[in-house]
Amino acid sequence: MTAPIRENLSGLDLRAEIERLRKERNAVILAHYYQKPEIQDLADFVGDSLELSRKAADTDADVIAFCGVKFMAETAKILSPQKTVILPDMDAGCSLEDSCPPEQFKRFREAHPDHIALTYINCSAAVKALSDIIVTSSSAETIISQIPESQKIIFGPDRHLGGYLNRKFGREMLLWPGVCIVHEAFSETELLKLKAQHPGAPVAAHPECPPHIVDHADYVGSTSGILQFAKSFPGDTLIVATEPHIIHQMELALPEKTFIGAPGADGNCNCNICPYMALNTMEKLYLALRDLKPQIEMEEGLRLATRKSLDRMLEMASGTVGKGDLGRA
Ligand code: 13P
Ligand code: SF4
């Protein structure tokens, strides 16, 4: 359970205090697109999982304040072990990570010794260490297209992203049965009603959505891909089937256009707000920068074991690995 904030912070100008601490600590604030707008607005960088990993690897800051979920902050620590990485709320987890306990994943791997493990970044460090190549939603297509068709693959933990890749690339990857509780909550019936109310409005969906949502999408891609689509589609209204906080960036970039979050089963899209991302608040970010905790700690052996699969992703995502260079790590 998340510890309640016991101090009275009501008299503080949190934005100014965060600004002061950012300079004092030589900190960089990274935020995922699913963070609350006030956090996105003060971040040094807002991005998707791949972009945030790259930023984490590149920054010269002493402290990375990661406004996202734990597996993202862990990735920052894996790539920058000498830096202090803080996560405003250590309970900011992910249902995909929870669905994939390392021991069970290990047994899954062992049952398929002729398969490589292609693993979505939304998983624990221990599962990354058991994997050959990590993918994010923005790197998955580039990476899978570099893997020879004869190579058997297990894919975890998101069965919807894995299923989408199977359909798109004609692969038969064996899928771990995890789902994102947020993308799973979109309702096809409500989406069809919304489409009927806005004829002509395209639908952009994240590949974590189940097939009955993705099948109605005009564009399927990562958060940054969806944002790019929002900037390029010719119409004036877009239906967005991913966590609705991303709409903040769309409204900043395109104030003249209308962005509508796809609804959940009750027609109300609150169930599509990621409850883990929502744990990060301005108060907790301020306290984390002030006290330098909670900090991501990782045992060095585990960190080194994760590097190979993560480095492979970073290399392959930038096209520096050739087709013949793949296989089990
Ligand atoms: P992106 O890499 O597309 O930002 O996805 C991260 C995520 O957790 C989506 O639910
Ligand atoms: Fe995990 Fe889904 Fe939240 Fe993304 S939106 S962090 S996949 S629970």
mmCIF file of C-alpha atoms and ligand atoms in Angstrom:
data_model
loop_
_atom_site.group_PDB
_atom_site.id
_atom_site.type_symbol
_atom_site.label_atom_id
_atom_site.label_comp_id
_atom_site.label_asym_id
_atom_site.label_seq_id
_atom_site.Cartn_x
_atom_site.Cartn_y
_atom_site.Cartn_z
ATOM 1 C CA MET A 1 0.000 0.000 0.000
ATOM 2 C CA THR A 2 1.127 3.546 -0.749
ATOM 3 C CA ALA A 3 2.195 5.412 2.400
ATOM 4 C CA PRO A 4 0.083 8.539 2.984
ATOM 5 C CA ILE A 5 1.866 11.927 2.951
ATOM 6 C CA ARG A 6 2.074 12.907 6.621
ATOM 7 C CA GLU A 7 3.455 16.430 6.187
ATOM 8 C CA ASN A 8 1.300 19.446 5.583
ATOM 9 C CA LEU A 9 2.540 20.811 2.242
ATOM 10 C CA SER A 10 -0.399 23.118 1.648
ATOM 11 C CA GLY A 11 1.557 26.393 2.071
ATOM 12 C CA LEU A 12 4.228 25.418 -0.454
ATOM 13 C CA ASP A 13 4.492 26.583 -4.029
ATOM 14 C CA LEU A 14 5.200 23.060 -5.240
ATOM 15 C CA ARG A 15 6.142 24.064 -8.759
ATOM 16 C CA ALA A 16 8.693 26.605 -7.514
ATOM 17 C CA GLU A 17 10.076 24.147 -4.960
ATOM 18 C CA ILE A 18 10.437 21.425 -7.577
ATOM 19 C CA GLU A 19 12.213 23.944 -9.820
ATOM 20 C CA ARG A 20 14.622 24.864 -6.994
ATOM 21 C CA LEU A 21 15.340 21.217 -6.123
ATOM 22 C CA ARG A 22 15.791 20.258 -9.777
ATOM 23 C CA LYS A 23 18.676 22.774 -9.984
ATOM 24 C CA GLU A 24 20.142 21.979 -6.548
ATOM 25 C CA ARG A 25 20.168 18.244 -7.233
ATOM 26 C CA ASN A 26 21.216 18.534 -10.898
ATOM 27 C CA ALA A 27 18.151 16.442 -11.604
ATOM 28 C CA VAL A 28 16.343 15.674 -14.826
ATOM 29 C CA ILE A 29 12.594 15.067 -14.634
ATOM 30 C CA LEU A 30 11.299 12.473 -17.108
ATOM 31 C CA ALA A 31 7.576 11.962 -17.574
ATOM 32 C CA HIS A 32 5.550 9.410 -19.503
ATOM 33 C CA TYR A 33 2.613 10.637 -21.622
ATOM 34 C CA TYR A 34 0.200 9.035 -19.130
ATOM 35 C CA GLN A 35 1.229 11.356 -16.298
ATOM 36 C CA LYS A 36 -1.050 14.108 -15.036
ATOM 37 C CA PRO A 37 -0.775 17.300 -17.155
ATOM 38 C CA GLU A 38 0.823 19.311 -14.306
ATOM 39 C CA ILE A 39 3.675 16.778 -14.169
ATOM 40 C CA GLN A 40 4.042 16.627 -17.964
ATOM 41 C CA ASP A 41 4.227 20.446 -17.991
ATOM 42 C CA LEU A 42 7.212 20.660 -15.655
ATOM 43 C CA ALA A 43 9.138 17.664 -16.997
ATOM 44 C CA ASP A 44 12.386 18.187 -18.901
ATOM 45 C CA PHE A 45 11.259 15.485 -21.251
ATOM 46 C CA VAL A 46 7.919 13.791 -21.956
ATOM 47 C CA GLY A 47 7.983 10.593 -23.995
ATOM 48 C CA ASP A 48 7.129 6.959 -24.631
ATOM 49 C CA SER A 49 8.953 4.017 -23.075
ATOM 50 C CA LEU A 50 11.654 3.821 -25.754
ATOM 51 C CA GLU A 51 12.320 7.551 -25.780
ATOM 52 C CA LEU A 52 12.487 7.649 -21.995
ATOM 53 C CA SER A 53 14.969 4.722 -21.989
ATOM 54 C CA ARG A 54 17.133 6.563 -24.476
ATOM 55 C CA LYS A 55 16.940 9.794 -22.495
ATOM 56 C CA ALA A 56 17.818 7.927 -19.311
ATOM 57 C CA ALA A 57 20.906 6.500 -21.016
ATOM 58 C CA ASP A 58 22.012 9.895 -22.351
ATOM 59 C CA THR A 59 21.466 12.386 -19.569
ATOM 60 C CA ASP A 60 24.344 14.047 -17.671
ATOM 61 C CA ALA A 61 22.179 14.702 -14.629
ATOM 62 C CA ASP A 62 23.109 13.245 -11.219
ATOM 63 C CA VAL A 63 19.499 12.444 -10.392
ATOM 64 C CA ILE A 64 16.731 11.061 -12.618
ATOM 65 C CA ALA A 65 13.266 11.801 -11.216
ATOM 66 C CA PHE A 66 11.155 9.298 -13.124
ATOM 67 C CA CYS A 67 7.476 10.164 -13.352
ATOM 68 C CA GLY A 68 6.172 6.938 -14.776
ATOM 69 C CA VAL A 69 5.886 3.399 -13.463
ATOM 70 C CA LYS A 70 8.439 1.223 -11.724
ATOM 71 C CA PHE A 71 9.615 -0.846 -14.700
ATOM 72 C CA MET A 72 10.425 2.416 -16.515
ATOM 73 C CA ALA A 73 12.432 3.796 -13.579
ATOM 74 C CA GLU A 74 14.193 0.434 -13.262
ATOM 75 C CA THR A 75 15.181 0.689 -16.929
ATOM 76 C CA ALA A 76 16.700 4.089 -16.172
ATOM 77 C CA LYS A 77 18.693 2.562 -13.291
ATOM 78 C CA ILE A 78 19.836 -0.390 -15.426
ATOM 79 C CA LEU A 79 21.136 2.013 -18.078
ATOM 80 C CA SER A 80 22.569 4.588 -15.641
ATOM 81 C CA PRO A 81 23.704 2.698 -12.521
ATOM 82 C CA GLN A 82 25.855 5.565 -11.263
ATOM 83 C CA LYS A 83 22.860 7.915 -11.142
ATOM 84 C CA THR A 84 20.318 8.243 -8.374
ATOM 85 C CA VAL A 85 16.930 7.255 -9.795
ATOM 86 C CA ILE A 86 13.857 8.275 -7.845
ATOM 87 C CA LEU A 87 10.243 7.299 -8.471
ATOM 88 C CA PRO A 88 7.706 9.512 -6.654
ATOM 89 C CA ASP A 89 5.638 6.476 -5.588
ATOM 90 C CA MET A 90 7.260 3.049 -5.417
ATOM 91 C CA ASP A 91 3.812 1.416 -5.717
ATOM 92 C CA ALA A 92 3.483 2.697 -9.287
ATOM 93 C CA GLY A 93 3.542 -0.774 -10.825
ATOM 94 C CA CYS A 94 1.916 -2.259 -13.923
ATOM 95 C CA SER A 95 -0.635 -5.046 -14.414
ATOM 96 C CA LEU A 96 1.516 -6.555 -17.174
ATOM 97 C CA GLU A 97 4.501 -6.819 -14.848
ATOM 98 C CA ASP A 98 2.266 -8.342 -12.150
ATOM 99 C CA SER A 99 0.954 -10.938 -14.623
ATOM 100 C CA CYS A 100 4.396 -12.368 -15.238
ATOM 101 C CA PRO A 101 6.180 -13.734 -12.143
ATOM 102 C CA PRO A 102 9.825 -14.523 -13.020
ATOM 103 C CA GLU A 103 9.667 -18.136 -11.775
ATOM 104 C CA GLN A 104 6.704 -18.943 -14.028
ATOM 105 C CA PHE A 105 8.297 -17.129 -16.951
ATOM 106 C CA LYS A 106 11.488 -19.149 -16.414
ATOM 107 C CA ARG A 107 9.475 -22.374 -16.644
ATOM 108 C CA PHE A 108 7.767 -21.104 -19.810
ATOM 109 C CA ARG A 109 11.185 -20.474 -21.354
ATOM 110 C CA GLU A 110 12.512 -23.831 -20.285
ATOM 111 C CA ALA A 111 9.522 -25.576 -21.848
ATOM 112 C CA HIS A 112 10.461 -24.004 -25.224
ATOM 113 C CA PRO A 113 14.232 -24.294 -25.563
ATOM 114 C CA ASP A 114 14.204 -23.706 -29.334
ATOM 115 C CA HIS A 115 12.407 -20.327 -28.972
ATOM 116 C CA ILE A 116 13.958 -16.940 -28.286
ATOM 117 C CA ALA A 117 12.206 -14.736 -25.733
ATOM 118 C CA LEU A 118 11.089 -11.411 -27.147
ATOM 119 C CA THR A 119 9.759 -9.503 -24.161
ATOM 120 C CA TYR A 120 7.769 -6.310 -23.800
ATOM 121 C CA ILE A 121 9.539 -3.762 -21.604
ATOM 122 C CA ASN A 122 6.506 -3.727 -19.246
ATOM 123 C CA CYS A 123 7.963 -6.449 -17.019
ATOM 124 C CA SER A 124 10.231 -6.846 -13.992
ATOM 125 C CA ALA A 125 14.024 -6.681 -14.142
ATOM 126 C CA ALA A 126 14.109 -10.412 -13.358
ATOM 127 C CA VAL A 127 11.985 -11.173 -16.444
ATOM 128 C CA LYS A 128 14.190 -8.876 -18.560
ATOM 129 C CA ALA A 129 17.191 -10.874 -17.363
ATOM 130 C CA LEU A 130 15.488 -14.069 -18.605
ATOM 131 C CA SER A 131 14.831 -12.548 -22.047
ATOM 132 C CA ASP A 132 16.821 -12.283 -25.272
ATOM 133 C CA ILE A 133 15.472 -9.034 -26.692
ATOM 134 C CA ILE A 134 13.292 -6.364 -25.100
ATOM 135 C CA VAL A 135 10.807 -4.385 -27.180
ATOM 136 C CA THR A 136 8.671 -1.354 -26.519
ATOM 137 C CA SER A 137 5.488 -0.651 -28.421
ATOM 138 C CA SER A 138 7.390 1.794 -30.649
ATOM 139 C CA SER A 139 10.322 -0.551 -31.354
ATOM 140 C CA ALA A 140 8.464 -3.901 -31.591
ATOM 141 C CA GLU A 141 7.680 -3.739 -35.310
ATOM 142 C CA THR A 142 11.220 -2.691 -36.320
ATOM 143 C CA ILE A 143 12.680 -5.421 -34.147
ATOM 144 C CA ILE A 144 10.382 -8.262 -35.195
ATOM 145 C CA SER A 145 10.965 -7.461 -38.852
ATOM 146 C CA GLN A 146 14.693 -8.120 -38.264
ATOM 147 C CA ILE A 147 14.129 -11.614 -36.808
ATOM 148 C CA PRO A 148 14.337 -14.426 -39.372
ATOM 149 C CA GLU A 149 10.960 -16.024 -40.058
ATOM 150 C CA SER A 150 12.340 -19.468 -39.201
ATOM 151 C CA GLN A 151 13.210 -18.350 -35.668
ATOM 152 C CA LYS A 152 10.615 -19.477 -33.114
ATOM 153 C CA ILE A 153 9.661 -16.862 -30.551
ATOM 154 C CA ILE A 154 7.908 -16.659 -27.210
ATOM 155 C CA PHE A 155 6.431 -13.259 -26.494
ATOM 156 C CA GLY A 156 5.385 -11.894 -23.115
ATOM 157 C CA PRO A 157 3.819 -10.531 -21.099
ATOM 158 C CA ASP A 158 1.201 -8.693 -23.233
ATOM 159 C CA ARG A 159 -0.918 -11.107 -25.247
ATOM 160 C CA HIS A 160 -2.677 -8.303 -27.106
ATOM 161 C CA LEU A 161 0.547 -6.673 -28.326
ATOM 162 C CA GLY A 162 1.891 -10.153 -29.166
ATOM 163 C CA GLY A 163 -1.321 -11.079 -31.002
ATOM 164 C CA TYR A 164 -1.251 -7.816 -32.937
ATOM 165 C CA LEU A 165 2.355 -8.499 -34.024
ATOM 166 C CA ASN A 166 1.466 -12.085 -34.972
ATOM 167 C CA ARG A 167 -1.379 -10.894 -37.183
ATOM 168 C CA LYS A 168 0.581 -8.052 -38.751
ATOM 169 C CA PHE A 169 3.764 -10.027 -39.460
ATOM 170 C CA GLY A 170 2.231 -13.475 -40.045
ATOM 171 C CA ARG A 171 4.171 -14.908 -37.095
ATOM 172 C CA GLU A 172 3.144 -17.601 -34.655
ATOM 173 C CA MET A 173 4.806 -16.369 -31.488
ATOM 174 C CA LEU A 174 3.715 -18.210 -28.361
ATOM 175 C CA LEU A 175 2.026 -15.654 -26.130
ATOM 176 C CA TRP A 176 2.172 -15.149 -22.370
ATOM 177 C CA PRO A 177 -1.411 -14.456 -21.217
ATOM 178 C CA GLY A 178 -0.918 -10.996 -19.604
ATOM 179 C CA VAL A 179 -3.021 -7.893 -20.280
ATOM 180 C CA CYS A 180 -2.991 -4.200 -19.448
ATOM 181 C CA ILE A 181 -6.029 -3.546 -17.250
ATOM 182 C CA VAL A 182 -6.357 -0.057 -18.699
ATOM 183 C CA HIS A 183 -6.473 -0.952 -22.410
ATOM 184 C CA GLU A 184 -8.545 -4.034 -21.619
ATOM 185 C CA ALA A 185 -11.271 -1.733 -20.250
ATOM 186 C CA PHE A 186 -12.246 -0.111 -23.568
ATOM 187 C CA SER A 187 -15.694 -1.144 -24.742
ATOM 188 C CA GLU A 188 -16.353 -2.039 -28.375
ATOM 189 C CA THR A 189 -20.052 -1.175 -28.033
ATOM 190 C CA GLU A 190 -19.279 2.273 -26.624
ATOM 191 C CA LEU A 191 -16.579 2.840 -29.247
ATOM 192 C CA LEU A 192 -19.044 2.052 -32.040
ATOM 193 C CA LYS A 193 -21.569 4.476 -30.499
ATOM 194 C CA LEU A 194 -18.873 7.161 -30.393
ATOM 195 C CA LYS A 195 -17.904 6.500 -34.011
ATOM 196 C CA ALA A 196 -21.555 6.842 -35.007
ATOM 197 C CA GLN A 197 -21.732 10.213 -33.202
ATOM 198 C CA HIS A 198 -18.557 11.400 -34.970
ATOM 199 C CA PRO A 199 -18.736 9.947 -38.468
ATOM 200 C CA GLY A 200 -15.438 10.399 -40.232
ATOM 201 C CA ALA A 201 -13.380 10.749 -37.031
ATOM 202 C CA PRO A 202 -10.502 8.253 -37.195
ATOM 203 C CA VAL A 203 -9.620 6.017 -34.249
ATOM 204 C CA ALA A 204 -6.015 5.765 -33.013
ATOM 205 C CA ALA A 205 -5.363 2.794 -30.709
ATOM 206 C CA HIS A 206 -2.461 1.456 -28.675
ATOM 207 C CA PRO A 207 -1.553 -2.170 -29.515
ATOM 208 C CA GLU A 208 -2.170 -3.106 -25.857
ATOM 209 C CA CYS A 209 -5.886 -2.860 -26.758
ATOM 210 C CA PRO A 210 -7.698 -6.148 -27.443
ATOM 211 C CA PRO A 211 -8.433 -7.080 -31.096
ATOM 212 C CA HIS A 212 -12.092 -5.980 -30.877
ATOM 213 C CA ILE A 213 -10.799 -2.402 -30.368
ATOM 214 C CA VAL A 214 -7.742 -2.550 -32.645
ATOM 215 C CA ASP A 215 -9.942 -3.867 -35.489
ATOM 216 C CA HIS A 216 -11.816 -0.526 -35.508
ATOM 217 C CA ALA A 217 -8.628 1.558 -35.501
ATOM 218 C CA ASP A 218 -7.359 3.602 -38.411
ATOM 219 C CA TYR A 219 -3.950 3.831 -36.752
ATOM 220 C CA VAL A 220 -2.313 1.441 -34.263
ATOM 221 C CA GLY A 221 0.898 2.448 -32.517
ATOM 222 C CA SER A 222 2.803 3.461 -29.417
ATOM 223 C CA THR A 223 1.974 6.586 -27.468
ATOM 224 C CA SER A 224 4.461 8.640 -29.506
ATOM 225 C CA GLY A 225 3.118 7.069 -32.708
ATOM 226 C CA ILE A 226 -0.428 8.050 -31.748
ATOM 227 C CA LEU A 227 0.769 11.577 -31.030
ATOM 228 C CA GLN A 228 2.417 11.746 -34.463
ATOM 229 C CA PHE A 229 -0.803 10.484 -36.059
ATOM 230 C CA ALA A 230 -2.758 13.192 -34.198
ATOM 231 C CA LYS A 231 -0.455 15.784 -35.741
ATOM 232 C CA SER A 232 -0.798 14.436 -39.282
ATOM 233 C CA PHE A 233 -4.392 13.239 -39.801
ATOM 234 C CA PRO A 234 -6.340 15.597 -42.057
ATOM 235 C CA GLY A 235 -9.639 15.828 -40.094
ATOM 236 C CA ASP A 236 -10.577 17.868 -37.023
ATOM 237 C CA THR A 237 -11.672 15.145 -34.550
ATOM 238 C CA LEU A 238 -9.759 12.076 -33.365
ATOM 239 C CA ILE A 239 -10.906 9.218 -31.118
ATOM 240 C CA VAL A 240 -8.040 8.125 -28.896
ATOM 241 C CA ALA A 241 -7.991 4.541 -27.568
ATOM 242 C CA THR A 242 -5.190 4.747 -25.047
ATOM 243 C CA GLU A 243 -4.718 6.260 -21.596
ATOM 244 C CA PRO A 244 -6.402 9.665 -21.868
ATOM 245 C CA HIS A 245 -3.645 11.786 -20.269
ATOM 246 C CA ILE A 246 -1.841 11.669 -23.633
ATOM 247 C CA ILE A 247 -4.565 13.989 -24.925
ATOM 248 C CA HIS A 248 -2.863 16.813 -22.991
ATOM 249 C CA GLN A 249 0.064 16.805 -25.468
ATOM 250 C CA MET A 250 -2.367 16.690 -28.401
ATOM 251 C CA GLU A 251 -4.296 19.690 -27.106
ATOM 252 C CA LEU A 252 -1.070 21.637 -26.528
ATOM 253 C CA ALA A 253 0.153 20.926 -30.058
ATOM 254 C CA LEU A 254 -3.220 21.187 -31.864
ATOM 255 C CA PRO A 255 -5.601 23.443 -29.934
ATOM 256 C CA GLU A 256 -7.900 23.773 -32.961
ATOM 257 C CA LYS A 257 -8.620 20.003 -33.104
ATOM 258 C CA THR A 258 -10.881 17.843 -30.909
ATOM 259 C CA PHE A 259 -9.587 14.708 -29.190
ATOM 260 C CA ILE A 260 -12.018 12.301 -27.580
ATOM 261 C CA GLY A 261 -10.925 9.498 -25.259
ATOM 262 C CA ALA A 262 -12.455 6.110 -26.147
ATOM 263 C CA PRO A 263 -14.894 5.030 -23.435
ATOM 264 C CA GLY A 264 -14.882 2.087 -21.064
ATOM 265 C CA ALA A 265 -17.766 -0.327 -20.496
ATOM 266 C CA ASP A 266 -19.936 2.169 -18.597
ATOM 267 C CA GLY A 267 -19.408 4.868 -21.212
ATOM 268 C CA ASN A 268 -17.231 6.758 -18.763
ATOM 269 C CA CYS A 269 -13.533 6.736 -19.512
ATOM 270 C CA ASN A 270 -12.316 7.093 -15.893
ATOM 271 C CA CYS A 271 -11.683 3.338 -15.876
ATOM 272 C CA ASN A 272 -9.123 3.984 -18.606
ATOM 273 C CA ILE A 273 -6.920 6.125 -16.399
ATOM 274 C CA CYS A 274 -3.867 4.091 -15.393
ATOM 275 C CA PRO A 275 -4.184 3.747 -11.605
ATOM 276 C CA TYR A 276 -0.444 3.130 -11.264
ATOM 277 C CA MET A 277 0.630 6.220 -13.213
ATOM 278 C CA ALA A 278 -1.908 8.235 -11.208
ATOM 279 C CA LEU A 279 -0.051 7.485 -7.963
ATOM 280 C CA ASN A 280 2.612 10.049 -8.900
ATOM 281 C CA THR A 281 1.635 13.522 -7.721
ATOM 282 C CA MET A 282 3.316 16.940 -7.463
ATOM 283 C CA GLU A 283 3.554 16.470 -3.685
ATOM 284 C CA LYS A 284 5.304 13.124 -4.022
ATOM 285 C CA LEU A 285 7.618 14.434 -6.740
ATOM 286 C CA TYR A 286 8.603 17.332 -4.475
ATOM 287 C CA LEU A 287 9.270 14.988 -1.515
ATOM 288 C CA ALA A 288 11.226 12.559 -3.695
ATOM 289 C CA LEU A 289 13.502 15.360 -4.947
ATOM 290 C CA ARG A 290 13.898 16.763 -1.441
ATOM 291 C CA ASP A 291 14.632 13.458 0.317
ATOM 292 C CA LEU A 292 16.083 11.521 -2.636
ATOM 293 C CA LYS A 293 13.699 8.665 -1.974
ATOM 294 C CA PRO A 294 12.070 6.365 -2.831
ATOM 295 C CA GLN A 295 15.119 5.295 -4.834
ATOM 296 C CA ILE A 296 15.410 2.443 -7.304
ATOM 297 C CA GLU A 297 18.034 0.021 -6.009
ATOM 298 C CA MET A 298 19.197 -2.969 -8.000
ATOM 299 C CA GLU A 299 21.623 -5.697 -7.168
ATOM 300 C CA GLU A 300 24.556 -5.462 -9.635
ATOM 301 C CA GLY A 301 24.312 -9.100 -10.784
ATOM 302 C CA LEU A 302 20.661 -8.615 -11.757
ATOM 303 C CA ARG A 303 21.405 -5.299 -13.427
ATOM 304 C CA LEU A 304 24.149 -6.798 -15.580
ATOM 305 C CA ALA A 305 21.901 -9.721 -16.490
ATOM 306 C CA THR A 306 19.282 -7.323 -17.839
ATOM 307 C CA ARG A 307 21.699 -5.255 -19.916
ATOM 308 C CA LYS A 308 22.074 -7.679 -22.795
ATOM 309 C CA SER A 309 18.374 -7.825 -23.714
ATOM 310 C CA LEU A 310 17.937 -4.070 -23.228
ATOM 311 C CA ASP A 311 21.065 -3.186 -25.214
ATOM 312 C CA ARG A 312 19.852 -5.445 -27.993
ATOM 313 C CA MET A 313 16.643 -3.465 -28.147
ATOM 314 C CA LEU A 314 18.481 -0.144 -28.245
ATOM 315 C CA GLU A 315 20.793 -1.413 -31.017
ATOM 316 C CA MET A 316 18.055 -3.056 -33.082
ATOM 317 C CA ALA A 317 15.650 -0.144 -32.660
ATOM 318 C CA SER A 318 18.252 2.094 -34.289
ATOM 319 C CA GLY A 319 18.893 -0.474 -37.010
ATOM 320 C CA THR A 320 22.495 -1.251 -36.035
ATOM 321 C CA VAL A 321 22.030 -5.039 -35.910
ATOM 322 C CA GLY A 322 21.746 -7.077 -39.103
ATOM 323 C CA LYS A 323 19.383 -9.991 -39.808
ATOM 324 C CA GLY A 324 22.081 -12.591 -39.222
ATOM 325 C CA ASP A 325 22.912 -11.248 -35.804
ATOM 326 C CA LEU A 326 19.929 -12.586 -33.908
ATOM 327 C CA GLY A 327 19.178 -15.555 -31.751
ATOM 328 C CA ARG A 328 19.067 -16.468 -28.100
ATOM 329 C CA ALA A 329 21.224 -14.353 -25.796
HETATM 330 P P1 13P B 1 4.454 3.323 -24.814
HETATM 331 O O1 13P B 1 5.816 2.737 -24.965
HETATM 332 O O2 13P B 1 3.661 3.312 -26.074
HETATM 333 O O3 13P B 1 4.568 4.686 -24.218
HETATM 334 O O4 13P B 1 3.606 2.394 -23.832
HETATM 335 C C1 13P B 1 3.847 2.304 -22.462
HETATM 336 C C2 13P B 1 2.702 1.787 -21.728
HETATM 337 O O5 13P B 1 2.797 1.409 -20.602
HETATM 338 C C3 13P B 1 1.439 1.736 -22.422
HETATM 339 O O6 13P B 1 0.461 1.274 -21.565
HETATM 340 FE FE1 SF4 B 2 0.911 -0.909 -17.255
HETATM 341 FE FE2 SF4 B 2 -1.336 -0.520 -18.595
HETATM 342 FE FE3 SF4 B 2 -0.556 1.299 -16.822
HETATM 343 FE FE4 SF4 B 2 0.783 1.007 -19.154
HETATM 344 S S1 SF4 B 2 -1.322 1.707 -18.877
HETATM 345 S S2 SF4 B 2 1.670 1.200 -17.115
HETATM 346 S S3 SF4 B 2 0.607 -1.209 -19.432
HETATM 347 S S4 SF4 B 2 -1.160 -0.825 -16.382
#
